[in-house]
CSV table of C-alpha atoms in Angstrom, one decimal:
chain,number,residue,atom,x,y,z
X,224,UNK,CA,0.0,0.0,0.0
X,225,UNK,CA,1.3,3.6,-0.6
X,226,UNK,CA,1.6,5.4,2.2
X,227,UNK,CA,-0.9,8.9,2.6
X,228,UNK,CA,1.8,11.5,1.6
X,229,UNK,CA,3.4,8.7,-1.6
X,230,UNK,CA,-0.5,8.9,-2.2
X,231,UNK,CA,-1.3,11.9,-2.4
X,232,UNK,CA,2.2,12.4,-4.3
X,233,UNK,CA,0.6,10.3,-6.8
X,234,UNK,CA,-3.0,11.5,-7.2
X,235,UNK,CA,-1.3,15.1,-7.7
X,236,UNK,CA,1.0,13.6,-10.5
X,237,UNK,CA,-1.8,12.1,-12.2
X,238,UNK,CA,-4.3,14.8,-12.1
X,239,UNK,CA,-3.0,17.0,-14.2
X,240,UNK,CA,-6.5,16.7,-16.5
X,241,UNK,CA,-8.6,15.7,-13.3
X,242,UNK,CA,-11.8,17.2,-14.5
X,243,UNK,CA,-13.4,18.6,-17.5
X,244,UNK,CA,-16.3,20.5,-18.2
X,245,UNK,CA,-19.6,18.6,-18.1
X,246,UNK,CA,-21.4,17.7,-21.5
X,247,UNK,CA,-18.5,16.5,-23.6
X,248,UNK,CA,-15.6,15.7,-21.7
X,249,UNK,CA,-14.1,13.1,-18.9
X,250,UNK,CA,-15.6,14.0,-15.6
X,251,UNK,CA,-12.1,12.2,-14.5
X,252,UNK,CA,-9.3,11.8,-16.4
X,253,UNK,CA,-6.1,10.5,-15.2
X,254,UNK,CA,-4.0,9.8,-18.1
X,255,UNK,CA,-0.1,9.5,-16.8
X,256,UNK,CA,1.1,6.1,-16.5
X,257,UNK,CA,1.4,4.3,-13.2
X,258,UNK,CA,2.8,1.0,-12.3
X,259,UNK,CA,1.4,-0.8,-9.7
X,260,UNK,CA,3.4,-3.9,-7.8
X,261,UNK,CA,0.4,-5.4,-5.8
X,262,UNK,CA,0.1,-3.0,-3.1
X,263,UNK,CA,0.3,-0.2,-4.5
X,264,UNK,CA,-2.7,1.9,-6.0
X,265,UNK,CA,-4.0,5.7,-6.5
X,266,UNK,CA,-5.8,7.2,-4.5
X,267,UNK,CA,-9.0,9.2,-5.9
X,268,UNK,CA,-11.0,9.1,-3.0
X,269,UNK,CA,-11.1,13.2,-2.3
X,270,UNK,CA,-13.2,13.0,-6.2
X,271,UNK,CA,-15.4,10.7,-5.3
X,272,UNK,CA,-18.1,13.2,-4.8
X,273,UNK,CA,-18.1,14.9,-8.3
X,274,UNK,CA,-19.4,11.4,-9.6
X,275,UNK,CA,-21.1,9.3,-6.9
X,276,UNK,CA,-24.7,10.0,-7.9
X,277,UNK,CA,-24.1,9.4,-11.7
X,278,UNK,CA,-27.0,6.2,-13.0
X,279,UNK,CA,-25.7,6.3,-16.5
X,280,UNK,CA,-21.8,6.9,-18.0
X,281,UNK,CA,-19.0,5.7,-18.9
X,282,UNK,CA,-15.8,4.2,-17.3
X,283,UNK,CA,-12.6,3.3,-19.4
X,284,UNK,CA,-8.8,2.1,-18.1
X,285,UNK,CA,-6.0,1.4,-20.4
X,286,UNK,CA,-3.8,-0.9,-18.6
X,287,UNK,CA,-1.1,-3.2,-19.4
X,288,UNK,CA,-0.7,-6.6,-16.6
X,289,UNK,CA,2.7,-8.1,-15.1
X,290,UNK,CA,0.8,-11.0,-13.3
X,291,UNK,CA,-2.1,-13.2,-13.3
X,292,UNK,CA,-3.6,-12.3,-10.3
X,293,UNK,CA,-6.6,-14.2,-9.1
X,294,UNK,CA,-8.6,-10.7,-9.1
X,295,UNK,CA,-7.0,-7.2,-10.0
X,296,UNK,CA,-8.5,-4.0,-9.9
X,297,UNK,CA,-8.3,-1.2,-12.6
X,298,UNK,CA,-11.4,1.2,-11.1
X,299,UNK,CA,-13.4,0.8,-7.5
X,300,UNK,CA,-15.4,3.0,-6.1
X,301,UNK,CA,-16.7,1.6,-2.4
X,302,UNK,CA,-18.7,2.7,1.1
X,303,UNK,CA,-15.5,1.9,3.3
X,304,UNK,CA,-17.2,1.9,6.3
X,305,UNK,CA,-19.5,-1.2,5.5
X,306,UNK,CA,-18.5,-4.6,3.8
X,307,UNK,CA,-19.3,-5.1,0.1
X,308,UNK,CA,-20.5,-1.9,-0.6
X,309,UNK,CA,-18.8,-0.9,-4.2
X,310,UNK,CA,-18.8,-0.8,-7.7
X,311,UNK,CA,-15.9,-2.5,-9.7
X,312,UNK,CA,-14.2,-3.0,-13.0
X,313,UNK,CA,-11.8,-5.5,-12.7
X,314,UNK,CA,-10.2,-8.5,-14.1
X,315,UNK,CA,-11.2,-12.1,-12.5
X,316,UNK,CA,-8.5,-14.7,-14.1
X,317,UNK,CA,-7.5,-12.6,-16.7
X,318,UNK,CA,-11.3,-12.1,-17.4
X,319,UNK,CA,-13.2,-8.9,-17.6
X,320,UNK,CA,-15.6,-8.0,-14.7
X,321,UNK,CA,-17.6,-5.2,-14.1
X,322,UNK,CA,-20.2,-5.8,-10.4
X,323,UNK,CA,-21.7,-3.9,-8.1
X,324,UNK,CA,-23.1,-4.4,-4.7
X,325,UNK,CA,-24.8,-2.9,-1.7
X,326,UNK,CA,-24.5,-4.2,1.8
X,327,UNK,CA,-23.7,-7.6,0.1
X,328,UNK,CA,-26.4,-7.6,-2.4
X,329,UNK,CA,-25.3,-8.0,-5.9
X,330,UNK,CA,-27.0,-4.9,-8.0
X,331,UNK,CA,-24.9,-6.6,-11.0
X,332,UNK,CA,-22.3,-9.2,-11.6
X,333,UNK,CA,-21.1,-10.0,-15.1
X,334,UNK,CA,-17.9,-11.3,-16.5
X,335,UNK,CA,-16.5,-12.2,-20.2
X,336,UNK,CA,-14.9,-15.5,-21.0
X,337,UNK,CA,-12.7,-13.8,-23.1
X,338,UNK,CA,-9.1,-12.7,-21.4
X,339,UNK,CA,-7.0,-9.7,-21.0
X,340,UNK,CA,-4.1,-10.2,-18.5
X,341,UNK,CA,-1.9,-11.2,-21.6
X,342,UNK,CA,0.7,-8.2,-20.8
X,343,UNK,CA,-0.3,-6.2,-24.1
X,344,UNK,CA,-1.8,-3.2,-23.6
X,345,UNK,CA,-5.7,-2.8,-23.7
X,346,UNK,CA,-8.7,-0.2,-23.2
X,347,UNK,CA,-11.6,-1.9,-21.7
X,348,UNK,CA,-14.6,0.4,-20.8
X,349,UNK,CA,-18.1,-0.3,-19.2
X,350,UNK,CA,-21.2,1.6,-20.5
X,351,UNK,CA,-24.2,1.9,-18.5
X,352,UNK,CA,-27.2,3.6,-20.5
X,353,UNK,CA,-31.2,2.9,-20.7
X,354,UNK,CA,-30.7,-0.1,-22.7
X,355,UNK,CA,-28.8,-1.9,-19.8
X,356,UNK,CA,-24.9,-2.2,-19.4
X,357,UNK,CA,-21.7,-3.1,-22.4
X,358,UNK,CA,-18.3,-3.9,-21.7
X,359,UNK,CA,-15.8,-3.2,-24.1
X,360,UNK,CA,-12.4,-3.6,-25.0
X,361,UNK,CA,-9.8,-1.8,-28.0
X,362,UNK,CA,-13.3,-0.2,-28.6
X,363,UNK,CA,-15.4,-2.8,-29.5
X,364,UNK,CA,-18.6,-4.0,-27.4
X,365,UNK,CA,-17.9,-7.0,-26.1
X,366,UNK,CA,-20.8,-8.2,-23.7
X,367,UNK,CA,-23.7,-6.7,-22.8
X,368,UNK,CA,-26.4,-6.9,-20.9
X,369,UNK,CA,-30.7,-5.7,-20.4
X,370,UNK,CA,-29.2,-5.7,-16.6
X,371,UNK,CA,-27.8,-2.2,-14.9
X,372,UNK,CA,-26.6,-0.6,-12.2
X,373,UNK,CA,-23.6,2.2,-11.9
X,374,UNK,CA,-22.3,4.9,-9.1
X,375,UNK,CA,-25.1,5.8,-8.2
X,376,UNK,CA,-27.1,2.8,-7.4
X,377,UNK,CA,-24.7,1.9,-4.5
X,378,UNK,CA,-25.2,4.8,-1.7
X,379,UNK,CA,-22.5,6.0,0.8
X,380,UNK,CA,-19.8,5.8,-1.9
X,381,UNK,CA,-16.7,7.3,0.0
X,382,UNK,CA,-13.8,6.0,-1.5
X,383,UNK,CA,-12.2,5.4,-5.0
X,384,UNK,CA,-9.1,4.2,-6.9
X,385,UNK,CA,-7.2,2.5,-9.1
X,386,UNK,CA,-5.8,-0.6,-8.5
X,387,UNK,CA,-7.9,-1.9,-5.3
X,388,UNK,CA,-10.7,-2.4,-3.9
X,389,UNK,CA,-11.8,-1.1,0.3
X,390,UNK,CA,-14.0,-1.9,2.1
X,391,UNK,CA,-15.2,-2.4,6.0
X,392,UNK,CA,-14.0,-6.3,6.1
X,393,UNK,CA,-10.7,-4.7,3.9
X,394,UNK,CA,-8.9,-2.0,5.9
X,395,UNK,CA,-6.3,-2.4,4.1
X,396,UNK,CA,-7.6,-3.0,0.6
X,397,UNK,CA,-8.6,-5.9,-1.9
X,398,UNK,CA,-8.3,-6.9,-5.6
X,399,UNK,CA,-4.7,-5.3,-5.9
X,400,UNK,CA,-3.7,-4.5,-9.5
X,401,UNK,CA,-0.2,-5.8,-10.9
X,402,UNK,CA,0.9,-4.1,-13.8
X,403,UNK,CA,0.7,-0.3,-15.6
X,404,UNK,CA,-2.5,1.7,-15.8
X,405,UNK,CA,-2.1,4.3,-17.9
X,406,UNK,CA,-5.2,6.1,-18.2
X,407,UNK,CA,-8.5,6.3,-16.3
X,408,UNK,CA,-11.4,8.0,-17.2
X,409,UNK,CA,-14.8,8.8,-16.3
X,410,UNK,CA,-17.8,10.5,-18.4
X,411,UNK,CA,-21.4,11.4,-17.3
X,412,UNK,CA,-23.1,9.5,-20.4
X,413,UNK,CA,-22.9,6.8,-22.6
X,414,UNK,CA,-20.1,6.9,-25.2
X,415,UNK,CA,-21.0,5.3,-29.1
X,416,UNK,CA,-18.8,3.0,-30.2
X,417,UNK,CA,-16.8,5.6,-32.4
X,418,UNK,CA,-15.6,7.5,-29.3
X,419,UNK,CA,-14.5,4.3,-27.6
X,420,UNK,CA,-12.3,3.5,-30.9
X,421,UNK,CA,-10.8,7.1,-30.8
X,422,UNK,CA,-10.3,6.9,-26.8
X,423,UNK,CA,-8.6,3.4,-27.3
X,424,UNK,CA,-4.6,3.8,-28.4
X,425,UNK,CA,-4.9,0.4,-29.9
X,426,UNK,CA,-8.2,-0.4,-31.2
X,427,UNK,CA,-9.0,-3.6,-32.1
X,428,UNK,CA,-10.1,-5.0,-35.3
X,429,UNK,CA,-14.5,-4.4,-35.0
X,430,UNK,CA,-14.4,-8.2,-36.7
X,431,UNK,CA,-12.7,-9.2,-33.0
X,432,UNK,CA,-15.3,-7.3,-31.3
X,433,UNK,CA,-17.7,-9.5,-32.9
X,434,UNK,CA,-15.9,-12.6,-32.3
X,435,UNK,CA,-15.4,-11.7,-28.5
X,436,UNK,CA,-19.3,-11.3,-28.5
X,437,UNK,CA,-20.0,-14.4,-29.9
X,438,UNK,CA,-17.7,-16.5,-27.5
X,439,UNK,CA,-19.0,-14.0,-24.2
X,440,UNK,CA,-22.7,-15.1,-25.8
X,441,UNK,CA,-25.2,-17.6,-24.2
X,442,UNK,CA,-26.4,-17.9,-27.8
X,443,UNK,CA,-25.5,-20.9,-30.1
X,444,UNK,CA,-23.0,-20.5,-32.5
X,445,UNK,CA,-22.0,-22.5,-35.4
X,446,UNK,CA,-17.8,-22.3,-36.1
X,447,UNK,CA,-16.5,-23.8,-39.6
X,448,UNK,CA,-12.5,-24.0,-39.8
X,449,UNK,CA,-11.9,-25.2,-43.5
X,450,UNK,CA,-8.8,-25.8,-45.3
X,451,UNK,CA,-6.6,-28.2,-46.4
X,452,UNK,CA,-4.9,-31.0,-44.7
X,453,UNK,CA,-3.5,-29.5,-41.6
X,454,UNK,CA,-6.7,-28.5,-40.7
X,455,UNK,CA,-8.0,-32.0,-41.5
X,456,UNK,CA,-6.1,-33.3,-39.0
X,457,UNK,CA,-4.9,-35.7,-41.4
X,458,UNK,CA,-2.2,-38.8,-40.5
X,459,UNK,CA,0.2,-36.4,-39.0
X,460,UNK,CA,-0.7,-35.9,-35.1
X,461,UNK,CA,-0.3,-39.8,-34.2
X,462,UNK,CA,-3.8,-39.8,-32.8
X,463,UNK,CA,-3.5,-36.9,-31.1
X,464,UNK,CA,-6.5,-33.6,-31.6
X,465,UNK,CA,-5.4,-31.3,-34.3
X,466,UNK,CA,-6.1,-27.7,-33.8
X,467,UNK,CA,-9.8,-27.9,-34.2
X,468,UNK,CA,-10.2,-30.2,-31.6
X,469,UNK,CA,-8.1,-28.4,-29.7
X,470,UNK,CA,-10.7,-25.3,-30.3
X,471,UNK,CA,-13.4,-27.5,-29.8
X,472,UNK,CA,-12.7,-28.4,-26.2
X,473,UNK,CA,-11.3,-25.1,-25.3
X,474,UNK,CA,-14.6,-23.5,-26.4
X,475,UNK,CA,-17.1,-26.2,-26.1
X,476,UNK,CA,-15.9,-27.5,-22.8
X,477,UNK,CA,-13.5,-25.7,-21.2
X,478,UNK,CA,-15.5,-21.7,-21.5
X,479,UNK,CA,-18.2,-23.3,-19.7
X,480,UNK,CA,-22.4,-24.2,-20.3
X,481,UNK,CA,-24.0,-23.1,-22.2
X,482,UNK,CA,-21.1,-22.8,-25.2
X,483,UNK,CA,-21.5,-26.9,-25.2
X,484,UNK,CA,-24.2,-26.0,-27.0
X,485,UNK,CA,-21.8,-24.1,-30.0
X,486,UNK,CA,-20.6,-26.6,-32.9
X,487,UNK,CA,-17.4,-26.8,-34.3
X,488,UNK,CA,-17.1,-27.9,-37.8
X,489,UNK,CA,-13.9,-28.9,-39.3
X,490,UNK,CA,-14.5,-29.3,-43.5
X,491,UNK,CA,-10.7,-29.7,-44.1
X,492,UNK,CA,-10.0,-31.7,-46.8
X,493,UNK,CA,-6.3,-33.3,-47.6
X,494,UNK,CA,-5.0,-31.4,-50.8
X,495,UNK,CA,-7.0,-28.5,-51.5
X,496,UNK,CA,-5.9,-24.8,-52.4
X,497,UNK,CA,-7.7,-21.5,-52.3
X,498,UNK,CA,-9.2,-21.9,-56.1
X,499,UNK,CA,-11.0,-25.0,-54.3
X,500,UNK,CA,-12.0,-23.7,-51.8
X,501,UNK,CA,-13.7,-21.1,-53.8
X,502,UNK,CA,-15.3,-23.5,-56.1
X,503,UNK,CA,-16.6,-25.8,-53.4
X,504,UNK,CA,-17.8,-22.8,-50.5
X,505,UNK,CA,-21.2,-24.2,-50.7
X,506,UNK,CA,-20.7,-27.5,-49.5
X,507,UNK,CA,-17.7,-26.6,-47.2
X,508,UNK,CA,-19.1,-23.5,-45.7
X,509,UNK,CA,-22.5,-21.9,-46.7
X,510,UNK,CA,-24.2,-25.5,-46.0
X,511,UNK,CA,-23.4,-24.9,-42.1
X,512,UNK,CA,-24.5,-21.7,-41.6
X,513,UNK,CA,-21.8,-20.2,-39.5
X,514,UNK,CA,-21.1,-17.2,-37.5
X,515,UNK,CA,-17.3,-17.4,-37.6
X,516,UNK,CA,-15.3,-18.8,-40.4
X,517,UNK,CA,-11.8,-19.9,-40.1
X,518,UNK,CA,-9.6,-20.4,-43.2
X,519,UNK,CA,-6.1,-21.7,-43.2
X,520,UNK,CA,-5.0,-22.2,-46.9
X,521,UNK,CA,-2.1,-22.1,-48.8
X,522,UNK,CA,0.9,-25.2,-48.2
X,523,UNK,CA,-0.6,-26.5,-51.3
X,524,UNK,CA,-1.3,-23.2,-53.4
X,525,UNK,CA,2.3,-22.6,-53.7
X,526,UNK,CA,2.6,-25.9,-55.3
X,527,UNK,CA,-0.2,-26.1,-57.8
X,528,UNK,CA,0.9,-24.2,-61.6
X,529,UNK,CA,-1.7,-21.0,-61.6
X,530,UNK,CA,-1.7,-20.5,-58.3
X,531,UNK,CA,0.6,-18.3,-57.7
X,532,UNK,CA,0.2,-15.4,-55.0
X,533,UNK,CA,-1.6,-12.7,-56.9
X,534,UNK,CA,-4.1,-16.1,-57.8
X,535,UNK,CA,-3.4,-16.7,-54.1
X,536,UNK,CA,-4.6,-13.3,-53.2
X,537,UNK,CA,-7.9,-13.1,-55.2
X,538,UNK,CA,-9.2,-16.1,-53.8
X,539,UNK,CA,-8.6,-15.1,-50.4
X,540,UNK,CA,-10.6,-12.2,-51.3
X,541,UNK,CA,-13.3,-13.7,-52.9
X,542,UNK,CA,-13.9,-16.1,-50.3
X,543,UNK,CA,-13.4,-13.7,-47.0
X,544,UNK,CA,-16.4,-11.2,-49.5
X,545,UNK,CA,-18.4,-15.1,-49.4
X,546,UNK,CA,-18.4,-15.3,-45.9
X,547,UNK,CA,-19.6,-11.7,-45.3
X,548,UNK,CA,-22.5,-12.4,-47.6
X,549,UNK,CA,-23.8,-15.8,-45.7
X,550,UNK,CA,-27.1,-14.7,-43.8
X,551,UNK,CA,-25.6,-12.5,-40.7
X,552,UNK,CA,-22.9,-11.5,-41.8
X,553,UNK,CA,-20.5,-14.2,-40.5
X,554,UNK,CA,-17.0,-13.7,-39.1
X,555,UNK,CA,-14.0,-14.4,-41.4
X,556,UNK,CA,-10.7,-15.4,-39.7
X,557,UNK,CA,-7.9,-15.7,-42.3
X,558,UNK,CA,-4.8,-18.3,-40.5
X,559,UNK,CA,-1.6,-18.6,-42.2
X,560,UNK,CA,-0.4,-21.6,-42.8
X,561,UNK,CA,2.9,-22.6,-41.1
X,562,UNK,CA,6.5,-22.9,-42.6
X,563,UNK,CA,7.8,-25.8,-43.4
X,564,UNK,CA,11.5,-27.4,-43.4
X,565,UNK,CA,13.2,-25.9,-46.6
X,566,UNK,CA,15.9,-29.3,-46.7
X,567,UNK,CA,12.8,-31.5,-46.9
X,568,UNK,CA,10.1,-29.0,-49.2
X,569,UNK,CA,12.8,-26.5,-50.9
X,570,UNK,CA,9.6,-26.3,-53.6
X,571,UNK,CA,7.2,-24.4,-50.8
X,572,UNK,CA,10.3,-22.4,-49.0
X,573,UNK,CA,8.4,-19.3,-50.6
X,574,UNK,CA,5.4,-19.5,-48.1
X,575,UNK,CA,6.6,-16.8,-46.4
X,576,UNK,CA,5.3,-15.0,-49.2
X,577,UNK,CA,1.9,-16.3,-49.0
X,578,UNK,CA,1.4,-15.8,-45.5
X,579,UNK,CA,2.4,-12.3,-46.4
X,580,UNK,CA,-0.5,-11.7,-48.9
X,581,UNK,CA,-2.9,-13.1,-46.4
X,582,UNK,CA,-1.5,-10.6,-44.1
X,583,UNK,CA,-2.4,-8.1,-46.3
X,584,UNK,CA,-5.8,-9.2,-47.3
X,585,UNK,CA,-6.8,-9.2,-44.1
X,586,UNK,CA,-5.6,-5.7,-43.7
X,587,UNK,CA,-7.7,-4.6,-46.7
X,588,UNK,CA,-10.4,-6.7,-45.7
X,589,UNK,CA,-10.2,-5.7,-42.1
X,590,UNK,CA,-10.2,-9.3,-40.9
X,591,UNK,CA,-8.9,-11.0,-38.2
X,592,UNK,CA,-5.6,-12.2,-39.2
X,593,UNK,CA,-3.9,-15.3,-37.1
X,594,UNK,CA,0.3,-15.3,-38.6
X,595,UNK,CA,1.3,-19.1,-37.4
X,596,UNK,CA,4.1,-18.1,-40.1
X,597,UNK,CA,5.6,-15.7,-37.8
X,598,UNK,CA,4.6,-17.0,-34.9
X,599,UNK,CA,6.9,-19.7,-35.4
X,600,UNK,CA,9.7,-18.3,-37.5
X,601,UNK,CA,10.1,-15.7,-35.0
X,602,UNK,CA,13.9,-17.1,-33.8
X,603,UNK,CA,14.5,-16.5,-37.6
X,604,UNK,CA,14.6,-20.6,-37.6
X,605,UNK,CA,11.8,-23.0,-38.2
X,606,UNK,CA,11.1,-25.1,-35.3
X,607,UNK,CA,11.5,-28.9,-36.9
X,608,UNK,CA,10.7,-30.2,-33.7
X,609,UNK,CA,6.5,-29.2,-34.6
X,610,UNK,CA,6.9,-30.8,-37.9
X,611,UNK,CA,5.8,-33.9,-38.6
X,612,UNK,CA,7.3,-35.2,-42.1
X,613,UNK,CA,9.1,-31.3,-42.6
X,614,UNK,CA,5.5,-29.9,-44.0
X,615,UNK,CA,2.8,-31.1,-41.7
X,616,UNK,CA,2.5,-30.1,-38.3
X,617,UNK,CA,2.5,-33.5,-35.6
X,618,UNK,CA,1.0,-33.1,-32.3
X,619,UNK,CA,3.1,-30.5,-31.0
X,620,UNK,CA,2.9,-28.4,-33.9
X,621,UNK,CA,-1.1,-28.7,-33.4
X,622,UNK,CA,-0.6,-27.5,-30.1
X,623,UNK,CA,1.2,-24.8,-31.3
X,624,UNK,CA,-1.2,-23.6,-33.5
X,625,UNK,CA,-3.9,-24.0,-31.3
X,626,UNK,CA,-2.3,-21.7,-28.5
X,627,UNK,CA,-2.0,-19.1,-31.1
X,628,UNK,CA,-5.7,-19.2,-32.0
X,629,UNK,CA,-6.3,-19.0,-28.3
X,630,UNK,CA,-3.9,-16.1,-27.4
X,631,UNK,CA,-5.1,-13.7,-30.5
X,632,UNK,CA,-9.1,-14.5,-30.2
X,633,UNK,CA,-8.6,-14.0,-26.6
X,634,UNK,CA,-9.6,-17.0,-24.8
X,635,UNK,CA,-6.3,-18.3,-23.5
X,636,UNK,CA,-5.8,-19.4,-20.1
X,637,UNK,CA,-2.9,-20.9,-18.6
X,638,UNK,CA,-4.6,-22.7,-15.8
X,639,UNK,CA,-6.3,-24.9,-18.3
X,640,UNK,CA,-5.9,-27.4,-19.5
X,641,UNK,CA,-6.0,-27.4,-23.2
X,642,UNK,CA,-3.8,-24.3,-22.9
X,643,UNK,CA,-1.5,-26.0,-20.4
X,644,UNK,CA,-1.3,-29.3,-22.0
X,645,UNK,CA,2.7,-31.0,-22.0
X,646,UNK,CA,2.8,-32.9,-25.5
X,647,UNK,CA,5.6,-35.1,-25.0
């Protein structure tokens, strides 16, 4: 814990945009960075007043984590003198949470499956309007919610700050933050989703919005991850899951009832290319009626005569444009396919290239883009050891591309045990 004068050190050091104007503006604004050990945190509790008795606003942290804390807190605001008394955002396992309570009673509780204690920085925000409550993060909604409750639903608010949580039953504080927050803010009203984007230093891509709304969903959802062989799952991994099983029990199991209720459809098929892909998205994809799409193509394109990258790059295109013109407007998650041992395949050494067009498309396209390429040519060596026969991955290298979906779609977790799994 800071002591009061390191405190009040702080608050001044932070404050220098404390408050703005009402009608526009932060009501709050501390935006210099602060890094916080575990017992430290700032102390706002001589503000409190200016925003105890709003029912409808905005709160927003940009924060970066050091640790996986059980519980960290980025914003509380709390009646000290009584237990559970407070309103919270905070992260619960890596998980964002946003509650409050009175006396003990729980006004709201919710929570996303999806994970930010990654150490990259993120802005995660909490809206609470009419139409209930959103969470958000790089600007995009998130989760939401018909449920709401905000400052001033919780009476006797007396004490505020970033990085714990106080209370009667917690002299000395609760829910200690480990990491940087660089930025806290505050606003009177509701802000649209463009405002979050520009208030966000790193937005995210809205397509991983979308995706982080399906997984934090109750509802259903149908996922199709198509491609060629390595998606199949074909002969290489020695009877052990490929990467979409690996997503299937990480998703359908491990997040939790009811996504056991999603489905997970693997159309793979040994040997195809892009141009096949596009010929046969019917029966592959459009028959399953998807809200997220995965494609991982390419080990073979770079093979087959006329399929070179530009041929490469228009049927990327062409099928991400498909899959935004299914019924709802599924998601389209472009993977690139991994490298592959240039003694062994010194035809398909030039995949780098290929994984750089997909890059690109999926800049132009604004979709989500998963690079297993770099990912594992990041030593500036490719990692034989994930490689089955030089080209396909074996069970490690399955692994390996699992975590990677995990990690960039946001549901990774290193207490699991998918995420954790040892492949000998």
């Amino acid at each position: 814990m800071l002591l009061a004068a390191g405190t009040a050190a702080l608050g001044s050091r932070l404050g220098g945009r404390a408050f703005a104007a009402p009608g526009g503006g932060p009501l709050l604004d501390h935006d210099t960075p602060v890094d916080l050990d575990g017992t430290e945190y700032v102390d706002l509790s001589d503000r409190v007043g200016a925003l105890a008795s709003l029912v409808t606003g905005t709160v927003l942290v940009t924060f970066r984590t050091t640790s996986h804390n059980e519980a960290m807190t980025l914003f509380s605001a709390s009646d000290p003198t009584v237990p559970s008394s407070n309103i919270t955002l905070n992260l619960s396992r890596g998980a964002l949470r946003f509650s409050a309570r009175n006396k003990g009673t729980v006004l709201i509780d919710v929570v996303t499956r999806t994970r930010y204690d990654d150490g990259l920085p993120h802005t995660v925000a909490v809206t609470v309007g009419p139409s209930g409550t959103r969470l958000h993060a790089g600007g995009r909604m998130v989760f939401e919610t018909a449920r709401r409750a905000f400052l001033g639903d919780v009476p006797g608010l007396g004490a505020m700050a970033l990085g714990r949580n106080l209370d009667s039953d917690h002299p000395g504080g609760e829910w200690f933050c480990t990491g940087t927050i660089e930025r806290a803010a505050v606003w009177d009203r509701v802000l649209g989703e463009s405002e979050l984007v520009a208030q966000s230093p790193r937005p995210d891509p809205a397509d991983l919005g979308r995706i982080s709304v399906i997984l934090n969903s109750d509802t259903p959802a149908t996922w199709v991850l198509t491609g060629d062989s390595i998606t199949h799952g074909a002969l290489h991994t020695d009877g052990w899951r490929s990467y979409p099983e690996h997503w299937t029990e990480r998703v359908r199991w491990e997040l939790g009832k009811p996504k056991n209720r999603d489905f997970v459809i693997d159309t793979g098929v040994s040997g195809a290319t892009g141009a096949e892909l596009v010929a046969g998205f019917a029966e592959r994809v459009a028959a399953f009626s998807p809200e997220v799409v995965s494609i991982m193509i390419g080990t073979n394109d770079i093979a087959t005569p006329g399929l070179g990258p530009e041929a490469y790059r228009a049927n990327l295109v062409s099928l991400v444009r498909s899959v935004r013109a299914l019924p709802g407007s599924p998601v389209p998650v472009l993977q690139s396919p991994n490298p592959v041992d240039p003694a062994k395949w010194p035809g398909r050494v030039g995949l780098s290239r290929y994984a750089q067009v997909m890059g690109e498309v999926a800049a132009q396209q604004n979709a989500v883009f998963v690079d297993h390429h770099t990912d594992w040519t990041g030593d500036g060596q490719v990692p034989l050891a994930l490689l089955n026969d030089g080209l396909h991955p074996n069970n490690r290298g399955h692994h390996r591309l699992a975590l990677k979906m995990f990690k960039d779609l946001r549901v990774f977790d290193r207490d699991s045990r998918v995420c954790s799994l040892r492949v000998p």
